Amino acid sequence: MMQQKRNIQIIEWEDLDKRKFYSLGVFMTMTTRAVVYPFTLIRTRLQVQKGKSLYNGTFDAFFKILKAEGARGLYRGFMVNTFTLISGQAYITTYELVRKYVSCYSSNNTVKSLVAGGAASLVAQSITVPIDVVSQQLMVQGHGCQLTRFKLKPKMVMATSKQKLTFGQTRDIVVQIFHVDGFRGFYRGYVASLLTYIPNSAVWWPFYHFYGEQLSRLAPADCPHLLLQAVAGPMAAATASTLTNPMDVIRARVQVEGRSSIIETFRQLLAEEGVWGLTKGLSARIISSTPTSVMIVIGYETLKRLSLRPELVDSRHW
């Protein structure tokens, strides 16, 4: 019986100390977002620019933004984006609860992960979209200001106080969005977001398990399991990002340019830039998803181990 318990590797919801889990979860999520944010900003600018009017690619954008706007330019909208910590906690809570529910009907780990991942994205995007709409408008200010229909007031651009600059810009953008589009403007691109992130999350988990199994077969017997997880995660992220990037480009354009039709946006993108237009921002998206995936696979599982209820510590083995 003890041997059977020591072979359990997946920590389920009921095994966790919830206070530790949420406290450590906020720190982990914040750290991850801070690391990948510059490439999230670059991805957004690449996706909404016409052709190569501003940037020729991910690294060209990185150096041009750094030169024209400084390091702070790579973090435009970051303070607003940190509110997505709420949706991050909602995501992991929904994921664990739905996974627990599905386990009553299926013992297949891939099925549980696929259903739970999709449901978690649905809940998270309902919270995230208004934050994304505002933060993306801030992302394309400065060197990329011609990419959006909302412009910051000159005094906002020239402001020197960091606090006034951050929250003054945010307030200015929020007022403009509400004035032009009303409350619905904050949920512009909601359907496109669901069509992007629900499949992305649902696809990521099955591919993660698939790559993990293949790597286990190819790797030496003494290869650390954690190392295999660290490789399988980014591979799954690259696959999911490639499959869902076309819809992500459309989502960004709908939200930043104020479009209302996903189909018309898709048609115009194909007419103006061809099929390659659907790949815009893909490399930046893969680069930003790699550390995120490593954090999900290693950091999240480590987080769960640290949050394990004291009486269960000796019964789990990795």
PDB file of C-alpha atoms in Angstrom:
ATOM      1  CA  MET A   1       0.000   0.000   0.000  1.00  0.00           C
ATOM      2  CA  MET A   2       2.809   2.404   0.883  1.00  0.00           C
ATOM      3  CA  GLN A   3       4.573   1.588  -2.395  1.00  0.00           C
ATOM      4  CA  GLN A   4       1.353   2.380  -4.282  1.00  0.00           C
ATOM      5  CA  LYS A   5       1.056   5.731  -2.525  1.00  0.00           C
ATOM      6  CA  ARG A   6       4.676   6.611  -3.225  1.00  0.00           C
ATOM      7  CA  ASN A   7       4.105   6.162  -6.952  1.00  0.00           C
ATOM      8  CA  ILE A   8       1.480   8.916  -7.068  1.00  0.00           C
ATOM      9  CA  GLN A   9       2.938  11.891  -8.966  1.00  0.00           C
ATOM     10  CA  ILE A  10      -0.107  14.092  -9.628  1.00  0.00           C
ATOM     11  CA  ILE A  11      -1.221  16.237  -6.707  1.00  0.00           C
ATOM     12  CA  GLU A  12      -4.960  16.804  -6.820  1.00  0.00           C
ATOM     13  CA  TRP A  13      -7.029  19.721  -5.471  1.00  0.00           C
ATOM     14  CA  GLU A  14      -8.063  18.036  -2.236  1.00  0.00           C
ATOM     15  CA  ASP A  15      -4.390  17.442  -1.319  1.00  0.00           C
ATOM     16  CA  LEU A  16      -3.506  21.155  -1.159  1.00  0.00           C
ATOM     17  CA  ASP A  17      -3.160  23.686   1.625  1.00  0.00           C
ATOM     18  CA  LYS A  18      -5.188  26.423  -0.121  1.00  0.00           C
ATOM     19  CA  ARG A  19      -3.643  29.356   1.802  1.00  0.00           C
ATOM     20  CA  LYS A  20      -0.109  28.400   0.734  1.00  0.00           C
ATOM     21  CA  PHE A  21      -1.302  27.584  -2.756  1.00  0.00           C
ATOM     22  CA  TYR A  22      -2.785  31.035  -3.449  1.00  0.00           C
ATOM     23  CA  SER A  23      -0.033  33.001  -1.715  1.00  0.00           C
ATOM     24  CA  LEU A  24       2.753  31.283  -3.643  1.00  0.00           C
ATOM     25  CA  GLY A  25       0.641  31.281  -6.809  1.00  0.00           C
ATOM     26  CA  VAL A  26       0.430  35.077  -6.936  1.00  0.00           C
ATOM     27  CA  PHE A  27       4.220  35.377  -6.640  1.00  0.00           C
ATOM     28  CA  MET A  28       4.821  32.764  -9.336  1.00  0.00           C
ATOM     29  CA  THR A  29       2.338  34.334 -11.759  1.00  0.00           C
ATOM     30  CA  MET A  30       3.687  37.857 -11.232  1.00  0.00           C
ATOM     31  CA  THR A  31       7.278  36.734 -11.815  1.00  0.00           C
ATOM     32  CA  THR A  32       6.345  34.925 -15.010  1.00  0.00           C
ATOM     33  CA  ARG A  33       4.409  37.886 -16.414  1.00  0.00           C
ATOM     34  CA  ALA A  34       7.280  40.283 -15.686  1.00  0.00           C
ATOM     35  CA  VAL A  35       9.735  38.065 -17.566  1.00  0.00           C
ATOM     36  CA  VAL A  36       7.638  37.510 -20.703  1.00  0.00           C
ATOM     37  CA  TYR A  37       5.841  40.878 -20.922  1.00  0.00           C
ATOM     38  CA  PRO A  38       8.255  42.563 -23.391  1.00  0.00           C
ATOM     39  CA  PHE A  39       7.626  39.787 -25.911  1.00  0.00           C
ATOM     40  CA  THR A  40       3.867  40.009 -25.293  1.00  0.00           C
ATOM     41  CA  LEU A  41       4.076  43.705 -26.186  1.00  0.00           C
ATOM     42  CA  ILE A  42       6.197  42.983 -29.263  1.00  0.00           C
ATOM     43  CA  ARG A  43       3.786  40.268 -30.390  1.00  0.00           C
ATOM     44  CA  THR A  44       0.882  42.708 -30.179  1.00  0.00           C
ATOM     45  CA  ARG A  45       2.665  45.390 -32.224  1.00  0.00           C
ATOM     46  CA  LEU A  46       3.735  42.894 -34.870  1.00  0.00           C
ATOM     47  CA  GLN A  47       0.222  41.503 -35.171  1.00  0.00           C
ATOM     48  CA  VAL A  48      -1.528  44.837 -35.684  1.00  0.00           C
ATOM     49  CA  GLN A  49       1.025  46.571 -37.946  1.00  0.00           C
ATOM     50  CA  LYS A  50       0.306  46.661 -41.680  1.00  0.00           C
ATOM     51  CA  GLY A  51       2.811  44.450 -43.458  1.00  0.00           C
ATOM     52  CA  LYS A  52       6.237  45.428 -42.125  1.00  0.00           C
ATOM     53  CA  SER A  53       5.530  49.130 -41.811  1.00  0.00           C
ATOM     54  CA  LEU A  54       7.352  49.431 -38.471  1.00  0.00           C
ATOM     55  CA  TYR A  55       9.193  46.229 -37.663  1.00  0.00           C
ATOM     56  CA  ASN A  56      10.742  43.396 -39.672  1.00  0.00           C
ATOM     57  CA  GLY A  57      10.433  40.803 -36.943  1.00  0.00           C
ATOM     58  CA  THR A  58      10.648  40.063 -33.239  1.00  0.00           C
ATOM     59  CA  PHE A  59      14.246  41.070 -32.604  1.00  0.00           C
ATOM     60  CA  ASP A  60      14.067  44.067 -34.948  1.00  0.00           C
ATOM     61  CA  ALA A  61      11.069  45.264 -32.916  1.00  0.00           C
ATOM     62  CA  PHE A  62      12.883  44.637 -29.647  1.00  0.00           C
ATOM     63  CA  PHE A  63      15.890  46.792 -30.541  1.00  0.00           C
ATOM     64  CA  LYS A  64      13.836  49.532 -32.219  1.00  0.00           C
ATOM     65  CA  ILE A  65      11.549  49.881 -29.199  1.00  0.00           C
ATOM     66  CA  LEU A  66      14.529  49.825 -26.851  1.00  0.00           C
ATOM     67  CA  LYS A  67      16.251  52.553 -28.875  1.00  0.00           C
ATOM     68  CA  ALA A  68      13.204  54.782 -29.378  1.00  0.00           C
ATOM     69  CA  GLU A  69      11.407  54.335 -26.048  1.00  0.00           C
ATOM     70  CA  GLY A  70      13.931  52.854 -23.646  1.00  0.00           C
ATOM     71  CA  ALA A  71      13.407  49.839 -21.394  1.00  0.00           C
ATOM     72  CA  ARG A  72      10.145  51.316 -20.096  1.00  0.00           C
ATOM     73  CA  GLY A  73       8.773  51.164 -23.627  1.00  0.00           C
ATOM     74  CA  LEU A  74       8.889  47.363 -23.422  1.00  0.00           C
ATOM     75  CA  TYR A  75       6.676  47.512 -20.338  1.00  0.00           C
ATOM     76  CA  ARG A  76       3.939  49.852 -21.575  1.00  0.00           C
ATOM     77  CA  GLY A  77       0.657  48.765 -20.010  1.00  0.00           C
ATOM     78  CA  PHE A  78       2.347  46.375 -17.589  1.00  0.00           C
ATOM     79  CA  MET A  79       0.779  47.839 -14.441  1.00  0.00           C
ATOM     80  CA  VAL A  80      -2.686  47.439 -15.941  1.00  0.00           C
ATOM     81  CA  ASN A  81      -1.824  43.947 -17.123  1.00  0.00           C
ATOM     82  CA  THR A  82      -0.919  42.884 -13.577  1.00  0.00           C
ATOM     83  CA  PHE A  83      -4.655  42.860 -12.794  1.00  0.00           C
ATOM     84  CA  THR A  84      -4.764  39.661 -14.831  1.00  0.00           C
ATOM     85  CA  LEU A  85      -3.366  38.053 -11.677  1.00  0.00           C
ATOM     86  CA  ILE A  86      -7.033  37.750 -10.716  1.00  0.00           C
ATOM     87  CA  SER A  87      -7.813  35.784 -13.861  1.00  0.00           C
ATOM     88  CA  GLY A  88      -4.667  33.710 -13.295  1.00  0.00           C
ATOM     89  CA  GLN A  89      -5.935  32.582  -9.914  1.00  0.00           C
ATOM     90  CA  ALA A  90      -9.371  31.976 -11.407  1.00  0.00           C
ATOM     91  CA  TYR A  91      -7.742  29.847 -14.103  1.00  0.00           C
ATOM     92  CA  ILE A  92      -5.863  27.523 -11.777  1.00  0.00           C
ATOM     93  CA  THR A  93      -8.834  27.222  -9.399  1.00  0.00           C
ATOM     94  CA  THR A  94     -11.212  26.349 -12.244  1.00  0.00           C
ATOM     95  CA  TYR A  95      -8.668  23.969 -13.757  1.00  0.00           C
ATOM     96  CA  GLU A  96      -8.236  22.023 -10.514  1.00  0.00           C
ATOM     97  CA  LEU A  97     -11.962  21.940  -9.653  1.00  0.00           C
ATOM     98  CA  VAL A  98     -13.072  20.852 -13.138  1.00  0.00           C
ATOM     99  CA  ARG A  99     -10.296  18.278 -13.242  1.00  0.00           C
ATOM    100  CA  LYS A 100     -11.588  16.897  -9.933  1.00  0.00           C
ATOM    101  CA  TYR A 101     -15.146  16.808 -11.296  1.00  0.00           C
ATOM    102  CA  VAL A 102     -14.184  15.076 -14.569  1.00  0.00           C
ATOM    103  CA  SER A 103     -12.209  12.454 -12.634  1.00  0.00           C
ATOM    104  CA  CYS A 104     -15.571  11.124 -11.408  1.00  0.00           C
ATOM    105  CA  TYR A 105     -16.352  10.133 -14.997  1.00  0.00           C
ATOM    106  CA  SER A 106     -12.934   9.419 -16.512  1.00  0.00           C
ATOM    107  CA  SER A 107      -9.576   8.302 -15.171  1.00  0.00           C
ATOM    108  CA  ASN A 108      -7.784   9.326 -18.389  1.00  0.00           C
ATOM    109  CA  ASN A 109      -5.330  12.090 -17.499  1.00  0.00           C
ATOM    110  CA  THR A 110      -5.403  13.626 -20.995  1.00  0.00           C
ATOM    111  CA  VAL A 111      -9.204  13.861 -21.017  1.00  0.00           C
ATOM    112  CA  LYS A 112      -9.238  15.465 -17.583  1.00  0.00           C
ATOM    113  CA  SER A 113      -6.571  17.976 -18.590  1.00  0.00           C
ATOM    114  CA  LEU A 114      -8.237  18.844 -21.920  1.00  0.00           C
ATOM    115  CA  VAL A 115     -11.682  19.521 -20.422  1.00  0.00           C
ATOM    116  CA  ALA A 116     -10.298  21.335 -17.393  1.00  0.00           C
ATOM    117  CA  GLY A 117      -7.967  23.470 -19.522  1.00  0.00           C
ATOM    118  CA  GLY A 118     -10.778  24.567 -21.827  1.00  0.00           C
ATOM    119  CA  ALA A 119     -13.132  25.388 -18.955  1.00  0.00           C
ATOM    120  CA  ALA A 120     -10.411  27.300 -17.096  1.00  0.00           C
ATOM    121  CA  SER A 121      -9.718  29.447 -20.169  1.00  0.00           C
ATOM    122  CA  LEU A 122     -13.414  30.287 -20.532  1.00  0.00           C
ATOM    123  CA  VAL A 123     -13.562  31.601 -16.970  1.00  0.00           C
ATOM    124  CA  ALA A 124     -10.203  33.383 -17.155  1.00  0.00           C
ATOM    125  CA  GLN A 125     -10.955  35.157 -20.452  1.00  0.00           C
ATOM    126  CA  SER A 126     -14.212  36.550 -19.067  1.00  0.00           C
ATOM    127  CA  ILE A 127     -12.071  38.421 -16.543  1.00  0.00           C
ATOM    128  CA  THR A 128      -9.051  39.084 -18.751  1.00  0.00           C
ATOM    129  CA  VAL A 129     -10.588  40.619 -21.897  1.00  0.00           C
ATOM    130  CA  PRO A 130     -11.370  44.101 -20.450  1.00  0.00           C
ATOM    131  CA  ILE A 131      -7.861  44.263 -18.977  1.00  0.00           C
ATOM    132  CA  ASP A 132      -6.352  43.128 -22.289  1.00  0.00           C
ATOM    133  CA  VAL A 133      -8.321  45.723 -24.258  1.00  0.00           C
ATOM    134  CA  VAL A 134      -6.884  48.550 -22.134  1.00  0.00           C
ATOM    135  CA  SER A 135      -3.349  47.173 -21.811  1.00  0.00           C
ATOM    136  CA  GLN A 136      -3.074  46.487 -25.552  1.00  0.00           C
ATOM    137  CA  GLN A 137      -4.048  50.078 -26.329  1.00  0.00           C
ATOM    138  CA  LEU A 138      -1.218  51.171 -24.032  1.00  0.00           C
ATOM    139  CA  MET A 139       1.198  48.679 -25.622  1.00  0.00           C
ATOM    140  CA  VAL A 140       0.900  50.287 -29.048  1.00  0.00           C
ATOM    141  CA  GLN A 141       1.416  53.878 -27.874  1.00  0.00           C
ATOM    142  CA  GLY A 142       4.777  55.586 -28.365  1.00  0.00           C
ATOM    143  CA  HIS A 143       6.626  54.271 -31.413  1.00  0.00           C
ATOM    144  CA  GLY A 144       3.572  52.260 -32.455  1.00  0.00           C
ATOM    145  CA  CYS A 145       0.897  54.915 -31.774  1.00  0.00           C
ATOM    146  CA  GLN A 146      -0.278  54.962 -35.416  1.00  0.00           C
ATOM    147  CA  LEU A 147      -1.420  51.363 -34.991  1.00  0.00           C
ATOM    148  CA  THR A 148      -4.445  52.311 -32.877  1.00  0.00           C
ATOM    149  CA  ARG A 149      -7.428  54.628 -33.115  1.00  0.00           C
ATOM    150  CA  PHE A 150      -6.919  55.844 -29.534  1.00  0.00           C
ATOM    151  CA  LYS A 151      -4.136  58.355 -28.900  1.00  0.00           C
ATOM    152  CA  LEU A 152      -2.791  59.591 -25.584  1.00  0.00           C
ATOM    153  CA  LYS A 153      -3.016  63.293 -24.905  1.00  0.00           C
ATOM    154  CA  PRO A 154       0.318  65.100 -25.453  1.00  0.00           C
ATOM    155  CA  LYS A 155       0.628  65.920 -21.756  1.00  0.00           C
ATOM    156  CA  MET A 156       0.316  62.209 -20.981  1.00  0.00           C
ATOM    157  CA  VAL A 157       3.126  61.345 -23.378  1.00  0.00           C
ATOM    158  CA  MET A 158       5.369  64.049 -21.946  1.00  0.00           C
ATOM    159  CA  ALA A 159       4.560  63.354 -18.290  1.00  0.00           C
ATOM    160  CA  THR A 160       7.593  62.799 -16.089  1.00  0.00           C
ATOM    161  CA  SER A 161       6.034  61.428 -12.920  1.00  0.00           C
ATOM    162  CA  LYS A 162       6.004  57.641 -13.092  1.00  0.00           C
ATOM    163  CA  GLN A 163       2.812  57.309 -11.046  1.00  0.00           C
ATOM    164  CA  LYS A 164       0.965  60.005 -12.978  1.00  0.00           C
ATOM    165  CA  LEU A 165       2.265  58.632 -16.251  1.00  0.00           C
ATOM    166  CA  THR A 166       1.065  55.090 -15.555  1.00  0.00           C
ATOM    167  CA  PHE A 167      -2.372  55.793 -14.138  1.00  0.00           C
ATOM    168  CA  GLY A 168      -2.908  58.986 -16.134  1.00  0.00           C
ATOM    169  CA  GLN A 169      -2.430  57.081 -19.392  1.00  0.00           C
ATOM    170  CA  THR A 170      -4.685  54.271 -18.202  1.00  0.00           C
ATOM    171  CA  ARG A 171      -7.462  56.661 -17.234  1.00  0.00           C
ATOM    172  CA  ASP A 172      -7.133  58.506 -20.543  1.00  0.00           C
ATOM    173  CA  ILE A 173      -7.453  55.279 -22.573  1.00  0.00           C
ATOM    174  CA  VAL A 174     -10.359  53.975 -20.449  1.00  0.00           C
ATOM    175  CA  VAL A 175     -12.275  57.245 -20.932  1.00  0.00           C
ATOM    176  CA  GLN A 176     -11.689  57.188 -24.691  1.00  0.00           C
ATOM    177  CA  ILE A 177     -12.826  53.561 -25.044  1.00  0.00           C
ATOM    178  CA  PHE A 178     -15.975  54.197 -23.008  1.00  0.00           C
ATOM    179  CA  HIS A 179     -16.759  57.410 -24.897  1.00  0.00           C
ATOM    180  CA  VAL A 180     -16.470  55.746 -28.330  1.00  0.00           C
ATOM    181  CA  ASP A 181     -17.734  52.208 -27.678  1.00  0.00           C
ATOM    182  CA  GLY A 182     -19.481  52.302 -24.314  1.00  0.00           C
ATOM    183  CA  PHE A 183     -19.205  49.397 -21.866  1.00  0.00           C
ATOM    184  CA  ARG A 184     -19.244  46.898 -24.738  1.00  0.00           C
ATOM    185  CA  GLY A 185     -15.942  48.341 -25.902  1.00  0.00           C
ATOM    186  CA  PHE A 186     -14.185  46.673 -22.979  1.00  0.00           C
ATOM    187  CA  TYR A 187     -15.360  43.279 -24.252  1.00  0.00           C
ATOM    188  CA  ARG A 188     -14.430  43.901 -27.869  1.00  0.00           C
ATOM    189  CA  GLY A 189     -12.870  40.734 -29.255  1.00  0.00           C
ATOM    190  CA  TYR A 190     -14.304  38.563 -26.467  1.00  0.00           C
ATOM    191  CA  VAL A 191     -15.423  35.833 -28.887  1.00  0.00           C
ATOM    192  CA  ALA A 192     -12.081  36.010 -30.721  1.00  0.00           C
ATOM    193  CA  SER A 193     -10.302  35.642 -27.380  1.00  0.00           C
ATOM    194  CA  LEU A 194     -12.352  32.570 -26.519  1.00  0.00           C
ATOM    195  CA  LEU A 195     -11.638  31.104 -29.963  1.00  0.00           C
ATOM    196  CA  THR A 196      -7.925  31.697 -29.336  1.00  0.00           C
ATOM    197  CA  TYR A 197      -7.318  30.732 -25.734  1.00  0.00           C
ATOM    198  CA  ILE A 198      -9.798  27.922 -25.126  1.00  0.00           C
ATOM    199  CA  PRO A 199      -8.311  25.829 -27.974  1.00  0.00           C
ATOM    200  CA  ASN A 200      -4.804  26.910 -26.959  1.00  0.00           C
ATOM    201  CA  SER A 201      -5.277  25.671 -23.410  1.00  0.00           C
ATOM    202  CA  ALA A 202      -7.219  22.573 -24.448  1.00  0.00           C
ATOM    203  CA  VAL A 203      -4.557  21.620 -27.034  1.00  0.00           C
ATOM    204  CA  TRP A 204      -1.561  22.387 -24.818  1.00  0.00           C
ATOM    205  CA  TRP A 205      -2.300  19.700 -22.244  1.00  0.00           C
ATOM    206  CA  PRO A 206      -2.765  16.713 -24.606  1.00  0.00           C
ATOM    207  CA  PHE A 207       0.381  17.676 -26.541  1.00  0.00           C
ATOM    208  CA  TYR A 208       2.269  18.052 -23.266  1.00  0.00           C
ATOM    209  CA  HIS A 209       1.342  14.500 -22.267  1.00  0.00           C
ATOM    210  CA  PHE A 210       2.106  13.211 -25.790  1.00  0.00           C
ATOM    211  CA  TYR A 211       5.574  14.805 -25.912  1.00  0.00           C
ATOM    212  CA  GLY A 212       6.249  13.698 -22.353  1.00  0.00           C
ATOM    213  CA  GLU A 213       5.493  10.075 -23.254  1.00  0.00           C
ATOM    214  CA  GLN A 214       7.658  10.209 -26.376  1.00  0.00           C
ATOM    215  CA  LEU A 215      10.574  11.752 -24.497  1.00  0.00           C
ATOM    216  CA  SER A 216      10.252   9.140 -21.746  1.00  0.00           C
ATOM    217  CA  ARG A 217      10.658   6.387 -24.314  1.00  0.00           C
ATOM    218  CA  LEU A 218      13.698   8.015 -25.922  1.00  0.00           C
ATOM    219  CA  ALA A 219      15.470   9.236 -22.784  1.00  0.00           C
ATOM    220  CA  PRO A 220      17.858   7.100 -20.676  1.00  0.00           C
ATOM    221  CA  ALA A 221      16.277   5.329 -17.737  1.00  0.00           C
ATOM    222  CA  ASP A 222      18.087   7.551 -15.220  1.00  0.00           C
ATOM    223  CA  CYS A 223      16.979  10.823 -16.879  1.00  0.00           C
ATOM    224  CA  PRO A 224      15.268  13.084 -14.297  1.00  0.00           C
ATOM    225  CA  HIS A 225      11.508  13.250 -14.765  1.00  0.00           C
ATOM    226  CA  LEU A 226      11.582  16.998 -14.095  1.00  0.00           C
ATOM    227  CA  LEU A 227      13.926  17.526 -17.053  1.00  0.00           C
ATOM    228  CA  LEU A 228      11.542  15.691 -19.371  1.00  0.00           C
ATOM    229  CA  GLN A 229       8.698  17.885 -18.133  1.00  0.00           C
ATOM    230  CA  ALA A 230      10.779  21.026 -18.728  1.00  0.00           C
ATOM    231  CA  VAL A 231      11.317  19.989 -22.364  1.00  0.00           C
ATOM    232  CA  ALA A 232       7.808  18.706 -23.066  1.00  0.00           C
ATOM    233  CA  GLY A 233       6.191  21.933 -21.807  1.00  0.00           C
ATOM    234  CA  PRO A 234       7.825  24.346 -24.307  1.00  0.00           C
ATOM    235  CA  MET A 235       7.318  21.822 -27.118  1.00  0.00           C
ATOM    236  CA  ALA A 236       3.605  21.702 -26.334  1.00  0.00           C
ATOM    237  CA  ALA A 237       3.496  25.502 -26.107  1.00  0.00           C
ATOM    238  CA  ALA A 238       5.176  25.923 -29.501  1.00  0.00           C
ATOM    239  CA  THR A 239       2.697  23.504 -31.059  1.00  0.00           C
ATOM    240  CA  ALA A 240      -0.349  25.131 -29.461  1.00  0.00           C
ATOM    241  CA  SER A 241       0.905  28.637 -30.343  1.00  0.00           C
ATOM    242  CA  THR A 242       1.449  27.676 -33.985  1.00  0.00           C
ATOM    243  CA  LEU A 243      -2.027  26.139 -34.290  1.00  0.00           C
ATOM    244  CA  THR A 244      -3.850  29.065 -32.661  1.00  0.00           C
ATOM    245  CA  ASN A 245      -1.744  32.007 -33.889  1.00  0.00           C
ATOM    246  CA  PRO A 246      -4.021  32.880 -36.854  1.00  0.00           C
ATOM    247  CA  MET A 247      -6.915  33.519 -34.483  1.00  0.00           C
ATOM    248  CA  ASP A 248      -4.604  35.388 -32.114  1.00  0.00           C
ATOM    249  CA  VAL A 249      -3.660  37.814 -34.921  1.00  0.00           C
ATOM    250  CA  ILE A 250      -7.351  38.387 -35.658  1.00  0.00           C
ATOM    251  CA  ARG A 251      -8.099  38.845 -31.934  1.00  0.00           C
ATOM    252  CA  ALA A 252      -5.389  41.506 -31.603  1.00  0.00           C
ATOM    253  CA  ARG A 253      -6.660  43.421 -34.631  1.00  0.00           C
ATOM    254  CA  VAL A 254     -10.265  43.279 -33.497  1.00  0.00           C
ATOM    255  CA  GLN A 255      -9.354  44.633 -30.060  1.00  0.00           C
ATOM    256  CA  VAL A 256      -6.791  47.265 -31.067  1.00  0.00           C
ATOM    257  CA  GLU A 257      -8.329  48.515 -34.317  1.00  0.00           C
ATOM    258  CA  GLY A 258     -11.901  48.425 -33.039  1.00  0.00           C
ATOM    259  CA  ARG A 259     -13.241  45.952 -35.573  1.00  0.00           C
ATOM    260  CA  SER A 260     -16.481  44.091 -34.917  1.00  0.00           C
ATOM    261  CA  SER A 261     -16.398  41.192 -37.381  1.00  0.00           C
ATOM    262  CA  ILE A 262     -13.982  38.294 -37.033  1.00  0.00           C
ATOM    263  CA  ILE A 263     -14.764  37.079 -40.554  1.00  0.00           C
ATOM    264  CA  GLU A 264     -14.252  40.495 -42.170  1.00  0.00           C
ATOM    265  CA  THR A 265     -10.998  40.975 -40.260  1.00  0.00           C
ATOM    266  CA  PHE A 266      -9.845  37.576 -41.489  1.00  0.00           C
ATOM    267  CA  ARG A 267     -10.758  38.369 -45.100  1.00  0.00           C
ATOM    268  CA  GLN A 268      -9.049  41.765 -45.029  1.00  0.00           C
ATOM    269  CA  LEU A 269      -5.911  40.294 -43.490  1.00  0.00           C
ATOM    270  CA  LEU A 270      -5.710  37.659 -46.237  1.00  0.00           C
ATOM    271  CA  ALA A 271      -6.369  40.261 -48.948  1.00  0.00           C
ATOM    272  CA  GLU A 272      -3.707  42.674 -47.668  1.00  0.00           C
ATOM    273  CA  GLU A 273      -0.972  40.323 -46.467  1.00  0.00           C
ATOM    274  CA  GLY A 274      -1.816  36.840 -47.690  1.00  0.00           C
ATOM    275  CA  VAL A 275      -1.532  33.631 -45.698  1.00  0.00           C
ATOM    276  CA  TRP A 276       1.757  34.756 -44.130  1.00  0.00           C
ATOM    277  CA  GLY A 277      -0.158  37.492 -42.339  1.00  0.00           C
ATOM    278  CA  LEU A 278      -1.617  34.777 -40.115  1.00  0.00           C
ATOM    279  CA  THR A 279       1.862  33.991 -38.796  1.00  0.00           C
ATOM    280  CA  LYS A 280       2.593  37.538 -37.589  1.00  0.00           C
ATOM    281  CA  GLY A 281       3.986  37.635 -34.080  1.00  0.00           C
ATOM    282  CA  LEU A 282       4.384  33.857 -33.951  1.00  0.00           C
ATOM    283  CA  SER A 283       8.075  33.857 -33.004  1.00  0.00           C
ATOM    284  CA  ALA A 284       7.451  36.423 -30.252  1.00  0.00           C
ATOM    285  CA  ARG A 285       4.529  34.354 -29.042  1.00  0.00           C
ATOM    286  CA  ILE A 286       6.623  31.183 -28.904  1.00  0.00           C
ATOM    287  CA  ILE A 287       9.450  33.024 -27.122  1.00  0.00           C
ATOM    288  CA  SER A 288       7.032  34.389 -24.508  1.00  0.00           C
ATOM    289  CA  SER A 289       5.266  31.037 -24.093  1.00  0.00           C
ATOM    290  CA  THR A 290       8.494  29.090 -23.480  1.00  0.00           C
ATOM    291  CA  PRO A 291       9.287  30.432 -19.976  1.00  0.00           C
ATOM    292  CA  THR A 292       5.565  30.418 -19.232  1.00  0.00           C
ATOM    293  CA  SER A 293       5.399  26.719 -20.079  1.00  0.00           C
ATOM    294  CA  VAL A 294       8.466  25.952 -17.999  1.00  0.00           C
ATOM    295  CA  MET A 295       6.820  27.798 -15.105  1.00  0.00           C
ATOM    296  CA  ILE A 296       3.578  25.889 -15.603  1.00  0.00           C
ATOM    297  CA  VAL A 297       5.282  22.513 -15.736  1.00  0.00           C
ATOM    298  CA  ILE A 298       8.017  22.993 -13.155  1.00  0.00           C
ATOM    299  CA  GLY A 299       6.889  26.015 -11.163  1.00  0.00           C
ATOM    300  CA  TYR A 300       3.244  25.036 -10.898  1.00  0.00           C
ATOM    301  CA  GLU A 301       3.981  21.464  -9.899  1.00  0.00           C
ATOM    302  CA  THR A 302       6.586  22.733  -7.417  1.00  0.00           C
ATOM    303  CA  LEU A 303       4.000  25.183  -6.121  1.00  0.00           C
ATOM    304  CA  LYS A 304       1.585  22.311  -5.558  1.00  0.00           C
ATOM    305  CA  ARG A 305       4.281  20.290  -3.779  1.00  0.00           C
ATOM    306  CA  LEU A 306       5.069  23.232  -1.483  1.00  0.00           C
ATOM    307  CA  SER A 307       1.334  23.617  -0.841  1.00  0.00           C
ATOM    308  CA  LEU A 308       0.813  19.951  -0.046  1.00  0.00           C
ATOM    309  CA  ARG A 309      -0.966  19.302   3.230  1.00  0.00           C
ATOM    310  CA  PRO A 310       1.642  18.322   5.897  1.00  0.00           C
ATOM    311  CA  GLU A 311       0.126  14.896   6.586  1.00  0.00           C
ATOM    312  CA  LEU A 312       0.519  13.920   2.890  1.00  0.00           C
ATOM    313  CA  VAL A 313       4.144  14.935   2.342  1.00  0.00           C
ATOM    314  CA  ASP A 314       5.593  11.489   3.031  1.00  0.00           C
ATOM    315  CA  SER A 315       3.039   9.754   0.806  1.00  0.00           C
ATOM    316  CA  ARG A 316       4.077  11.549  -2.394  1.00  0.00           C
ATOM    317  CA  HIS A 317       7.141  10.708  -4.459  1.00  0.00           C
ATOM    318  CA  TRP A 318       8.704  12.312  -7.546  1.00  0.00           C
TER     319      TRP A 318
END
